[in-house]
Amino acid sequence: MPLITLAASDQSPELALNIDAELKAELQLAYKAQGPDYQPRTEHLFEDGSPHYINRLIREDSPYLIQHAHNPINWYSWGEAAMQAAKAQQKPIFLSIGYATCHWCHVMERESFENIEIARYINEHFIAIKVDREQKPDIDSTYMTAVQMLTGSGGWPMSTWLTPEAKPFYGGTYFPPAQFLDLLTRITQVWGQQRDAILEEAEQIADALARVNTTAKTVNTIGSNMIAMARDELLEIHDDLQGGFGPAPKFPRESSMFLLLEQAKRHTDEAALEAVDFSLQRIAAGGIHDQLAGGFHRYAVDNDWLIPHFEKMLYSQAGLSRLYAQAYELTGDWEFARVARRTLDYVLRDMSTDKTLFYSATDADSEGMEGRFFIWSEEEIDALLSPADAQLAKRVWNMSKNGNFESYNILHWEGPIEDVAASLDVPSEQLLKSIERISNTLLSNRETREHPIRDEKIITEWNAMLITALVEVGELTGDTHYIDAAITSMESLLDAHFSEDGTLWRVSFKQQRSTIAKQSDYANLAEALIALYDSTGSLNYLDLAERFVEDMDKQFWDAENGAYFMGEESVNGVTLPVRPKEVFDNSLPAGNSIALKVLVRLHNRTGKDEY
């Protein structure tokens, strides 16, 4: 069977992937080791379902990289082998960065990376490297900064072109196939004719990256004035009509709302609390919230939180469950407590291993369509429910014959449950019982559908975030079984990712550890341990938190300029153009942000001035 061969079209001669016999045999063994249930993710299959192509990514422990293991592209993973090949062949590097549940990553794979013509061109003129951004966030951060400097924006899939010394000279995100091939052709021409200019441009970009990455050496006091300025700026961009901050696409921006809740708690700031209260109401009512199973999609593409980008990320569940629990503490709104509980119940039910470790994400796509798993037609509702229940479901969740998304309906509420109940002239408790009964029926049917792919790698940082959420929600709602789950999860996480020799690992997949922990793993793990210490009083948790902070200091502290680096100086034997630092909160809180909280909390609990 002609595995690892670039099988050409009828009009073109066969083109080998330039893989030697020894590596070819190794990749064939790695393919067989995937087991009988493994299904190659490719359109290029023989009649028996086996793939035409196997590339180096079949050996990787990242679901995202394995998704690309049967592209007709001679992919490398990030490491010395790829750089040596680029230097030996004097080719530029095409670096593609994404993650397993990224919708537009899937689109570019189908359109371009499975395309024989494009694959042949890449194989001939470039060294192609694939990176899982969740596995190697420091690589992603380095080149995302470069792409943002070059284009003014960023996103995934991220497409960057590098010199053989790993210095970027051009970049972007998703490219349609015709535009992508044209760009590859133009870069090849310029590389051949004006290489010195490209190398000079790459040096200038590397210097700019270094300047961006250097923290200021002047120490400033962050006092009440600066915090008040941040609060005022957030309230200025708060959407008073639909909730959230700024225009679509709308992300929940958990870090912003945490700051406003702190202001409300410390200073009885009614305006700050009202902004968060209203935003959380709109988010909970919207399609970004899975109204049947609980949990949240990553962001909404519209202003009113109706149409989500349907992937679900573990870190979103951690941040939002904590937000809703804190908002419940301040407002007493029982709906906020309900949302927090449902979010964690979803994770414990659908995103956890039998040892209560937590998977990373679920995909947006299934049945070849974004969101198909989550959306409903009126006909489906009528077929599954009694006439009375169907009428209630369609009224409560705003369903129509024409739908609101690709002729289907994304379930959403008009507002808080109490308001909807009042409009129907029924008690809230009665409405909620009816909706929960209806939800169970629809969920049972939904389980029979083709499920979105689940990214089953275990990430220390994200698991620690979820453990912190379990403790906090348990404390604020009085549901102590969440704290019990947090204790079990921490035991499982340490057992899975903390070696006897003192090594902390960032990722495991199929119980195999990979990728040494980054600074954000240490910081979030320490935060979770402190939360458990506060909840249980066990000094073992506090001792471990101090241990991991000590290790974080040794490995990542910048003694010259202050703050923590994201990772080690080299990644898989390759030195990055800069050693990046994470100082701004985005969808996830920055590693330095979590470290600041951890250091203050350790000082408060131990009295040690070193913190």
Coordinates of C-alpha atoms in Angstrom, one line a residue:
M1 CA 0.0 0.0 0.0
P2 CA 1.6 3.3 -1.1
L3 CA 1.6 5.0 2.3
I4 CA 3.5 8.3 2.7
T5 CA 3.4 9.1 -0.9
L6 CA 2.1 12.3 -2.4
A7 CA -0.4 10.6 -4.7
A8 CA -0.8 13.0 -7.5
S9 CA -3.8 13.7 -9.7
D10 CA -4.3 11.9 -13.0
Q11 CA -2.6 14.8 -14.8
S12 CA 0.5 15.0 -12.6
P13 CA 3.4 12.8 -11.9
E14 CA 3.7 11.2 -8.5
L15 CA 5.8 13.3 -6.0
A16 CA 7.4 11.7 -3.0
L17 CA 7.3 13.4 0.4
N18 CA 11.1 13.2 0.7
I19 CA 11.0 10.8 3.7
D20 CA 13.7 8.2 4.0
A21 CA 12.9 4.5 4.3
E22 CA 13.7 4.4 8.1
L23 CA 11.4 7.2 8.9
K24 CA 8.7 5.8 6.6
A25 CA 8.8 2.6 8.5
E26 CA 8.7 4.4 11.8
L27 CA 5.6 6.4 10.7
Q28 CA 3.8 3.3 9.5
L29 CA 4.4 1.7 13.0
A30 CA 3.1 4.9 14.6
Y31 CA 0.0 4.8 12.4
K32 CA -0.7 1.1 13.3
A33 CA -0.2 2.0 17.0
Q34 CA -3.2 4.3 16.9
G35 CA -5.4 1.2 17.2
P36 CA -8.3 -0.3 15.3
D37 CA -10.7 2.4 16.2
Y38 CA -8.5 5.2 14.8
Q39 CA -10.0 7.1 11.9
P40 CA -7.6 9.1 9.7
R41 CA -8.9 12.7 9.3
T42 CA -8.4 13.2 5.6
E43 CA -10.3 13.1 2.3
H44 CA -7.4 11.1 0.8
L45 CA -8.3 7.5 1.6
F46 CA -8.1 4.1 -0.1
E47 CA -11.2 1.9 -0.4
D48 CA -10.4 0.1 2.9
G49 CA -10.4 3.4 4.7
S50 CA -6.6 3.6 5.2
P51 CA -4.9 6.9 4.4
H52 CA -2.8 7.8 1.3
Y53 CA -0.4 9.8 3.4
I54 CA 1.2 9.7 6.8
N55 CA 3.5 12.5 7.9
R56 CA 5.6 13.1 11.0
L57 CA 2.7 14.4 13.0
I58 CA 1.4 10.9 13.5
R59 CA 4.0 10.5 16.2
E60 CA 2.8 13.5 18.2
D61 CA 0.7 13.6 21.4
S62 CA -1.4 16.6 20.4
P63 CA -4.9 15.9 19.0
Y64 CA -4.5 19.0 16.8
L65 CA -1.3 17.8 15.3
I66 CA -2.7 14.3 14.8
Q67 CA -5.6 15.8 12.9
H68 CA -3.0 16.9 10.3
A69 CA -1.1 13.6 10.2
H70 CA -2.6 12.6 6.9
N71 CA -2.4 15.8 5.0
P72 CA -0.3 15.5 1.9
I73 CA 2.1 18.0 3.4
N74 CA 5.5 17.1 4.8
W75 CA 4.7 18.6 8.2
Y76 CA 7.3 18.8 11.0
S77 CA 6.6 19.5 14.6
W78 CA 8.5 22.4 16.3
G79 CA 12.1 21.3 17.0
E80 CA 15.7 21.1 15.9
A81 CA 14.9 18.7 13.0
A82 CA 12.7 21.3 11.2
M83 CA 15.3 24.0 11.7
Q84 CA 18.1 21.9 10.5
A85 CA 16.2 21.0 7.4
A86 CA 15.4 24.7 6.7
K87 CA 19.1 25.6 7.1
A88 CA 20.4 22.6 5.0
Q89 CA 17.9 23.3 2.2
Q90 CA 18.0 27.1 2.5
K91 CA 14.2 27.2 2.5
P92 CA 11.9 29.6 4.4
I93 CA 9.7 28.1 7.1
F94 CA 5.9 28.1 6.9
L95 CA 4.6 28.0 10.4
S96 CA 0.9 27.1 11.0
I97 CA -0.4 27.5 14.6
G98 CA -3.9 26.5 15.7
Y99 CA -5.8 24.2 18.1
A100 CA -7.9 21.1 17.9
T101 CA -11.4 22.8 18.2
C102 CA -10.7 25.8 16.0
H103 CA -13.4 26.1 13.3
W104 CA -11.3 28.2 10.9
C105 CA -8.4 25.9 11.4
H106 CA -10.6 23.1 10.1
V107 CA -11.7 25.2 7.2
M108 CA -8.1 26.0 6.1
E109 CA -7.1 22.4 6.5
R110 CA -9.9 21.2 4.2
E111 CA -9.4 24.0 1.6
S112 CA -5.6 24.2 1.6
F113 CA -3.7 21.6 3.6
E114 CA -5.7 18.7 1.9
N115 CA -5.3 20.4 -1.5
I116 CA -2.8 18.4 -3.7
E117 CA -1.6 21.4 -5.7
I118 CA -1.0 23.5 -2.6
A119 CA 0.6 20.7 -0.7
R120 CA 3.0 20.0 -3.6
Y121 CA 4.0 23.6 -3.7
I122 CA 4.6 23.8 0.1
N123 CA 6.7 20.6 0.1
E124 CA 8.9 21.9 -2.7
H125 CA 9.5 25.4 -1.5
F126 CA 9.1 25.5 2.3
I127 CA 9.7 23.6 5.5
A128 CA 6.3 23.3 7.0
I129 CA 5.8 23.3 10.8
K130 CA 2.6 22.7 12.8
V131 CA 2.2 23.9 16.4
D132 CA -0.6 23.3 18.9
R133 CA -0.9 26.7 20.6
E134 CA -2.4 25.2 23.7
Q135 CA 0.6 22.9 24.1
K136 CA 3.2 25.6 23.4
P137 CA 1.7 28.9 24.3
D138 CA 5.1 30.7 24.4
I139 CA 5.6 29.9 20.7
D140 CA 2.1 31.1 19.9
S141 CA 2.6 34.3 21.9
T142 CA 5.9 35.1 20.1
Y143 CA 4.6 34.8 16.6
M144 CA 1.1 36.2 17.4
T145 CA 2.8 39.4 18.6
A146 CA 4.8 39.5 15.3
V147 CA 1.6 39.0 13.2
Q148 CA -0.2 41.7 15.2
M149 CA 2.7 44.1 14.6
L150 CA 2.7 43.3 10.9
T151 CA -1.0 43.3 10.2
G152 CA -2.7 45.0 13.1
S153 CA -4.7 41.9 14.1
G154 CA -4.4 38.2 14.9
G155 CA -6.2 35.0 15.3
W156 CA -6.2 31.3 14.4
P157 CA -5.2 29.6 12.3
M158 CA -2.1 31.7 12.4
S159 CA 0.1 31.6 9.3
T160 CA 3.7 32.9 9.7
W161 CA 6.7 32.7 7.5
L162 CA 10.1 32.5 9.1
T163 CA 13.8 32.5 8.2
P164 CA 15.7 29.2 8.9
E165 CA 16.8 30.9 12.2
A166 CA 13.0 31.0 13.2
K167 CA 12.7 34.8 12.8
P168 CA 9.4 36.0 11.3
F169 CA 9.2 38.1 8.2
Y170 CA 5.6 37.8 7.1
G171 CA 2.3 36.6 8.6
G172 CA -1.4 36.5 8.8
T173 CA -4.3 34.2 9.8
Y174 CA -6.7 32.3 7.6
F175 CA -6.2 32.6 3.9
P176 CA -8.6 31.2 1.2
P177 CA -6.9 28.7 -1.0
A178 CA -6.4 30.8 -4.1
Q179 CA -5.0 33.7 -2.1
F180 CA -2.9 31.3 0.0
L181 CA -1.3 29.8 -3.1
D182 CA -0.7 33.2 -4.7
L183 CA 1.0 34.3 -1.4
L184 CA 3.1 31.2 -1.3
T185 CA 4.2 31.9 -4.8
R186 CA 5.1 35.5 -4.2
I187 CA 7.1 34.6 -1.0
T188 CA 9.0 32.0 -2.9
Q189 CA 9.9 34.6 -5.6
V190 CA 11.0 37.2 -3.1
W191 CA 13.0 34.6 -1.1
G192 CA 14.8 33.7 -4.3
Q193 CA 15.4 37.2 -5.6
Q194 CA 15.6 39.5 -2.5
R195 CA 16.7 37.2 0.3
D196 CA 18.9 39.8 1.9
A197 CA 16.0 42.2 2.2
I198 CA 13.9 39.5 3.8
L199 CA 16.6 38.7 6.3
E200 CA 17.1 42.3 7.2
E201 CA 13.3 42.7 7.7
A202 CA 13.3 39.6 9.9
E203 CA 16.1 41.2 12.1
Q204 CA 14.1 44.4 12.4
I205 CA 11.0 42.4 13.5
A206 CA 13.0 40.4 16.0
D207 CA 14.4 43.6 17.5
A208 CA 10.8 45.1 17.7
L209 CA 9.7 41.9 19.4
A210 CA 12.5 42.3 22.0
R211 CA 11.5 45.9 22.7
V212 CA 7.8 44.9 23.1
N213 CA 8.8 42.1 25.4
T214 CA 11.1 44.1 27.8
T215 CA 9.2 45.2 30.9
A216 CA 9.8 48.7 32.2
K217 CA 12.5 48.9 34.8
T218 CA 10.9 51.8 36.7
V219 CA 8.8 50.5 39.6
N220 CA 5.4 52.2 39.8
T221 CA 2.9 52.1 42.6
I222 CA -0.4 50.6 41.4
G223 CA -2.8 52.5 43.7
S224 CA -6.4 53.4 43.8
N225 CA -6.1 56.0 41.1
M226 CA -4.9 53.5 38.4
I227 CA -7.6 51.0 39.4
A228 CA -10.3 53.7 39.3
M229 CA -9.1 54.6 35.8
A230 CA -9.4 51.0 34.7
R231 CA -12.9 50.8 36.2
D232 CA -13.9 54.1 34.4
E233 CA -12.6 52.9 31.0
L234 CA -14.5 49.6 31.3
L235 CA -17.8 51.4 32.1
E236 CA -17.3 53.7 29.2
I237 CA -17.2 50.8 26.8
H238 CA -19.9 48.8 28.6
D239 CA -22.8 48.0 26.3
D240 CA -25.8 49.3 28.2
L241 CA -28.3 47.8 25.7
Q242 CA -27.0 44.3 25.3
G243 CA -24.3 43.8 27.9
G244 CA -20.6 43.1 27.6
F245 CA -17.8 45.4 26.6
G246 CA -17.3 46.8 23.1
P247 CA -18.8 45.6 19.8
A248 CA -19.1 42.2 18.3
P249 CA -17.5 39.7 18.2
K250 CA -18.2 39.6 21.9
F251 CA -16.1 37.7 24.4
P252 CA -17.2 37.5 28.0
R253 CA -14.0 39.3 29.2
E254 CA -14.0 37.6 32.5
S255 CA -10.9 39.5 33.8
S256 CA -12.7 42.8 33.2
M257 CA -15.8 41.7 35.1
F258 CA -13.7 40.3 38.0
L259 CA -12.2 43.8 38.4
L260 CA -15.6 45.4 38.5
L261 CA -16.9 42.9 41.0
E262 CA -13.9 43.6 43.2
Q263 CA -14.7 47.3 43.0
A264 CA -18.3 46.6 43.9
K265 CA -17.3 44.4 46.8
R266 CA -14.6 46.8 48.2
H267 CA -16.3 50.1 47.6
T268 CA -20.0 49.4 47.3
D269 CA -19.7 50.5 43.7
E270 CA -23.2 50.3 42.4
A271 CA -22.4 51.3 38.8
A272 CA -19.7 48.6 38.5
L273 CA -22.1 46.0 40.0
E274 CA -24.9 47.0 37.7
A275 CA -22.7 46.6 34.6
V276 CA -21.6 43.1 35.6
D277 CA -25.1 42.1 36.7
F278 CA -26.7 43.2 33.4
S279 CA -23.9 41.6 31.3
L280 CA -24.1 38.3 33.1
Q281 CA -27.9 38.3 32.7
R282 CA -27.6 38.8 28.9
I283 CA -24.9 36.2 28.6
A284 CA -26.9 33.6 30.6
A285 CA -29.9 34.3 28.4
G286 CA -28.1 34.1 25.1
G287 CA -27.1 31.4 22.7
I288 CA -23.6 31.6 23.9
H289 CA -24.9 29.7 27.0
D290 CA -25.9 26.1 26.3
Q291 CA -29.5 26.2 27.5
L292 CA -29.9 22.5 27.6
A293 CA -26.7 21.1 29.1
G294 CA -25.1 24.1 30.8
G295 CA -21.7 25.5 30.0
F296 CA -20.6 28.3 27.6
H297 CA -19.4 28.5 24.1
R298 CA -16.2 30.6 23.5
Y299 CA -17.7 33.9 22.2
A300 CA -20.6 35.4 20.3
V301 CA -20.3 36.7 16.8
D302 CA -23.2 39.2 17.3
N303 CA -23.9 42.0 19.7
D304 CA -26.7 40.2 21.7
W305 CA -24.8 37.0 22.6
L306 CA -27.2 35.0 20.4
I307 CA -24.9 33.3 17.8
P308 CA -21.9 31.7 19.3
H309 CA -18.7 30.3 17.9
F310 CA -19.7 26.9 19.1
E311 CA -16.6 25.4 20.6
K312 CA -16.5 25.0 24.4
M313 CA -13.2 25.6 26.2
L314 CA -12.4 24.4 29.7
Y315 CA -11.0 27.7 30.7
S316 CA -14.3 29.5 29.8
Q317 CA -16.2 27.2 32.1
A318 CA -13.7 27.9 34.9
G319 CA -13.8 31.7 34.6
L320 CA -17.5 32.1 34.0
S321 CA -18.6 29.7 36.8
R322 CA -16.5 31.8 39.3
L323 CA -18.0 35.0 37.9
Y324 CA -21.6 33.8 38.3
A325 CA -20.8 32.6 41.9
Q326 CA -19.2 35.9 42.9
A327 CA -22.1 37.8 41.4
Y328 CA -24.5 35.6 43.3
E329 CA -22.6 36.4 46.5
L330 CA -23.1 40.2 45.9
T331 CA -26.6 40.2 44.5
G332 CA -28.3 37.2 46.0
D333 CA -29.7 36.4 42.5
W334 CA -30.5 32.7 42.6
E335 CA -30.3 32.5 38.8
F336 CA -26.6 33.3 39.0
A337 CA -26.0 30.4 41.4
R338 CA -28.0 28.2 39.1
V339 CA -25.8 29.1 36.1
A340 CA -22.6 28.5 38.2
R341 CA -23.8 25.1 39.3
R342 CA -25.0 24.0 35.8
T343 CA -21.6 25.1 34.3
L344 CA -19.6 22.9 36.7
D345 CA -22.1 20.1 36.4
Y346 CA -21.6 20.1 32.7
V347 CA -17.8 19.9 33.1
L348 CA -18.0 17.1 35.7
R349 CA -20.4 15.2 33.4
D350 CA -19.1 15.7 29.9
M351 CA -15.5 17.0 30.1
S352 CA -13.9 14.8 32.7
T353 CA -12.1 11.5 32.9
D354 CA -13.0 8.8 35.4
K355 CA -10.2 10.2 37.6
T356 CA -11.8 13.7 37.5
L357 CA -9.2 15.3 35.3
F358 CA -10.6 17.7 32.8
Y359 CA -10.4 17.6 29.0
S360 CA -9.5 20.8 27.1
A361 CA -12.3 21.6 24.7
T362 CA -15.1 20.4 22.4
D363 CA -15.3 21.3 18.7
A364 CA -17.7 23.7 17.0
D365 CA -18.4 21.4 14.1
S366 CA -20.2 18.1 13.6
E367 CA -22.0 16.5 10.7
G368 CA -20.0 18.9 8.5
M369 CA -21.6 22.0 9.9
E370 CA -20.7 24.5 12.6
G371 CA -23.0 24.2 15.6
R372 CA -25.2 21.3 14.3
F373 CA -25.0 19.4 17.6
F374 CA -26.6 22.4 19.5
I375 CA -29.4 23.7 17.2
W376 CA -33.0 22.7 16.6
S377 CA -35.7 22.9 14.0
E378 CA -39.4 23.4 14.9
E379 CA -40.1 20.0 13.4
E380 CA -37.6 18.3 15.7
I381 CA -39.2 19.9 18.7
D382 CA -42.7 18.9 17.6
A383 CA -41.6 15.3 17.0
L384 CA -40.0 14.9 20.5
L385 CA -42.4 16.7 22.8
S386 CA -46.1 16.7 23.6
P387 CA -48.0 19.6 21.9
A388 CA -48.1 21.5 25.2
D389 CA -44.4 21.1 26.0
A390 CA -43.5 21.9 22.4
Q391 CA -45.5 25.1 22.5
L392 CA -43.8 26.1 25.8
A393 CA -40.3 25.2 24.6
K394 CA -40.8 27.3 21.4
R395 CA -42.1 30.2 23.4
V396 CA -39.4 30.2 26.1
W397 CA -36.5 29.6 23.7
N398 CA -37.7 32.0 21.0
M399 CA -38.0 29.4 18.2
S400 CA -39.5 30.0 14.8
K401 CA -40.1 28.0 11.6
N402 CA -37.4 30.0 9.7
G403 CA -34.9 29.8 12.7
N404 CA -32.2 32.2 13.6
F405 CA -29.1 30.2 12.3
E406 CA -28.9 28.4 9.0
S407 CA -32.7 27.7 9.1
Y408 CA -32.3 26.2 12.6
N409 CA -32.8 27.7 16.0
I410 CA -30.2 28.5 18.6
L411 CA -32.1 28.2 22.0
H412 CA -32.1 31.4 24.0
W413 CA -34.2 33.3 26.6
E414 CA -35.5 36.8 26.2
G415 CA -34.2 37.7 29.7
P416 CA -34.0 36.4 33.2
I417 CA -36.2 33.4 34.1
E418 CA -38.3 35.4 36.5
D419 CA -39.1 37.9 33.7
V420 CA -40.1 35.2 31.3
A421 CA -42.2 33.5 33.9
A422 CA -44.0 36.7 34.6
S423 CA -44.7 37.2 30.9
L424 CA -46.3 33.7 30.9
D425 CA -48.1 34.4 34.2
V426 CA -46.6 31.3 35.9
P427 CA -44.4 31.0 39.0
S428 CA -40.7 30.8 38.3
E429 CA -40.4 27.5 40.1
Q430 CA -43.1 25.9 38.0
L431 CA -41.6 27.2 34.7
L432 CA -38.1 26.0 35.7
K433 CA -39.4 22.5 36.5
S434 CA -41.2 22.3 33.2
I435 CA -38.1 23.5 31.3
E436 CA -35.8 21.1 33.1
R437 CA -38.1 18.2 32.2
I438 CA -38.2 19.3 28.6
S439 CA -34.4 19.8 28.6
N440 CA -33.9 16.2 29.7
T441 CA -36.0 14.9 26.8
L442 CA -34.1 17.1 24.3
L443 CA -30.7 16.2 25.8
S444 CA -31.5 12.5 25.5
N445 CA -32.2 13.0 21.8
R446 CA -29.1 15.3 21.4
E447 CA -26.9 12.5 22.7
T448 CA -27.9 10.4 19.7
R449 CA -26.4 13.0 17.3
E450 CA -22.9 13.0 16.0
H451 CA -20.9 14.6 18.8
P452 CA -18.3 17.4 18.1
I453 CA -14.8 16.2 18.5
R454 CA -13.5 16.4 22.1
D455 CA -9.9 17.5 22.6
E456 CA -8.9 15.1 25.3
K457 CA -5.5 16.4 26.3
I458 CA -5.2 17.4 29.9
I459 CA -3.6 20.8 30.5
T460 CA -2.2 21.6 34.0
E461 CA -3.1 25.3 33.8
W462 CA -6.7 24.8 32.7
N463 CA -7.3 22.0 35.2
A464 CA -6.0 24.1 38.0
M465 CA -8.3 26.9 36.9
L466 CA -11.3 24.5 37.1
I467 CA -10.2 23.3 40.5
T468 CA -10.1 26.9 41.8
A469 CA -13.6 27.3 40.3
L470 CA -14.9 24.2 42.0
V471 CA -13.6 25.4 45.4
E472 CA -15.0 28.9 45.0
V473 CA -18.4 27.9 43.7
G474 CA -18.6 25.3 46.5
E475 CA -17.8 27.9 49.1
L476 CA -20.1 30.6 47.8
T477 CA -23.2 28.4 47.1
G478 CA -22.7 26.0 50.0
D479 CA -22.6 23.0 47.7
T480 CA -19.7 21.2 49.3
H481 CA -19.6 18.3 46.8
Y482 CA -17.8 20.7 44.4
I483 CA -15.1 21.1 47.0
D484 CA -14.9 17.3 47.3
A485 CA -14.5 17.1 43.5
A486 CA -11.7 19.7 43.7
I487 CA -9.8 17.7 46.3
T488 CA -10.1 14.6 44.1
S489 CA -9.1 16.5 41.0
M490 CA -6.0 18.0 42.6
E491 CA -4.9 14.5 43.7
S492 CA -5.4 13.2 40.2
L493 CA -3.6 16.2 38.6
L494 CA -0.5 15.9 40.8
D495 CA -0.4 12.2 40.3
A496 CA -0.7 12.6 36.5
H497 CA 1.6 15.7 36.0
F498 CA 4.0 15.9 38.8
S499 CA 7.0 13.5 38.6
E500 CA 8.9 12.0 41.5
D501 CA 12.0 13.9 40.2
G502 CA 10.2 17.2 40.8
T503 CA 9.3 17.8 37.1
L504 CA 5.9 19.5 36.5
W505 CA 4.4 18.7 33.1
R506 CA 2.0 20.9 31.2
V507 CA 0.2 18.4 29.1
S508 CA -0.8 14.7 29.0
F509 CA -2.7 12.9 26.3
K510 CA -3.8 9.3 26.6
Q511 CA -2.0 9.2 30.0
Q512 CA 1.3 10.1 28.3
R513 CA 3.0 13.2 29.6
S514 CA 4.5 15.8 27.3
T515 CA 5.7 19.4 27.3
I516 CA 7.4 20.7 30.4
A517 CA 5.2 23.1 32.4
K518 CA 5.1 26.8 31.5
Q519 CA 5.0 29.6 34.1
S520 CA 1.2 29.8 33.8
D521 CA 0.9 26.2 34.8
Y522 CA 2.9 26.9 38.0
A523 CA 1.0 30.0 38.8
N524 CA -2.5 28.6 38.3
L525 CA -1.6 25.4 40.2
A526 CA -0.4 27.4 43.2
E527 CA -3.6 29.5 43.1
A528 CA -5.7 26.3 43.2
L529 CA -3.6 24.9 46.1
I530 CA -4.1 28.1 48.1
A531 CA -7.9 27.9 47.4
L532 CA -7.9 24.3 48.8
Y533 CA -5.8 25.4 51.8
D534 CA -8.3 28.2 52.6
S535 CA -11.2 25.8 52.2
T536 CA -9.8 22.7 54.1
G537 CA -7.1 24.1 56.4
S538 CA -4.7 21.4 55.3
L539 CA -1.1 22.8 55.5
N540 CA 0.0 20.3 52.8
Y541 CA -1.7 22.4 50.2
L542 CA 0.0 25.6 51.4
D543 CA 3.4 23.8 51.5
L544 CA 2.9 22.6 47.9
A545 CA 1.9 26.1 46.8
E546 CA 5.1 27.5 48.2
R547 CA 7.1 24.7 46.5
F548 CA 5.7 25.4 43.1
V549 CA 6.2 29.2 43.5
E550 CA 9.9 28.5 44.4
D551 CA 10.2 26.4 41.3
M552 CA 8.5 29.1 39.2
D553 CA 11.0 31.7 40.6
K554 CA 14.0 29.5 39.7
Q555 CA 12.8 28.8 36.2
F556 CA 11.0 31.9 34.9
W557 CA 11.8 35.0 37.0
D558 CA 13.5 37.8 35.0
A559 CA 16.1 39.0 37.6
E560 CA 17.1 41.9 35.3
N561 CA 13.8 43.4 34.3
G562 CA 11.3 41.8 36.6
A563 CA 8.2 39.7 35.9
Y564 CA 8.1 36.1 34.8
F565 CA 8.9 34.7 31.3
M566 CA 6.3 32.4 29.8
G567 CA 8.6 29.4 29.3
E568 CA 12.2 28.2 29.0
E569 CA 14.8 29.9 26.9
S570 CA 14.5 27.3 24.1
V571 CA 11.6 25.1 23.1
N572 CA 12.4 21.6 21.9
G573 CA 16.0 22.7 21.3
V574 CA 15.1 25.9 19.3
T575 CA 15.7 29.4 20.7
L576 CA 12.9 31.8 20.0
P577 CA 13.6 35.3 18.6
V578 CA 12.6 36.5 22.1
R579 CA 11.8 34.8 25.4
P580 CA 8.2 36.1 25.7
K581 CA 6.4 37.4 28.8
E582 CA 2.6 37.4 29.3
V583 CA 1.5 40.6 30.9
F584 CA -2.0 41.3 29.5
D585 CA -5.1 39.3 30.3
N586 CA -6.9 38.0 27.3
S587 CA -9.3 35.0 27.1
L588 CA -7.2 33.5 29.8
P589 CA -5.6 35.6 32.6
A590 CA -2.0 36.3 32.0
G591 CA 0.5 34.1 33.9
N592 CA 2.0 37.2 35.5
S593 CA -1.5 38.3 36.6
I594 CA -2.1 35.0 38.4
A595 CA 1.4 35.1 39.9
L596 CA 0.7 38.5 41.4
K597 CA -2.4 37.2 43.2
V598 CA -0.5 34.1 44.3
L599 CA 2.4 36.1 45.8
V600 CA 0.2 38.4 47.7
R601 CA -1.9 35.6 49.0
L602 CA 1.2 33.6 50.2
H603 CA 2.5 36.7 51.9
N604 CA -0.9 37.2 53.7
R605 CA -0.9 33.5 54.8
T606 CA 2.8 33.0 55.7
G607 CA 4.0 36.5 56.6
K608 CA 7.1 36.0 54.5
D609 CA 8.3 39.3 53.0
E610 CA 10.0 37.5 50.1
Y611 CA 6.6 37.1 48.5

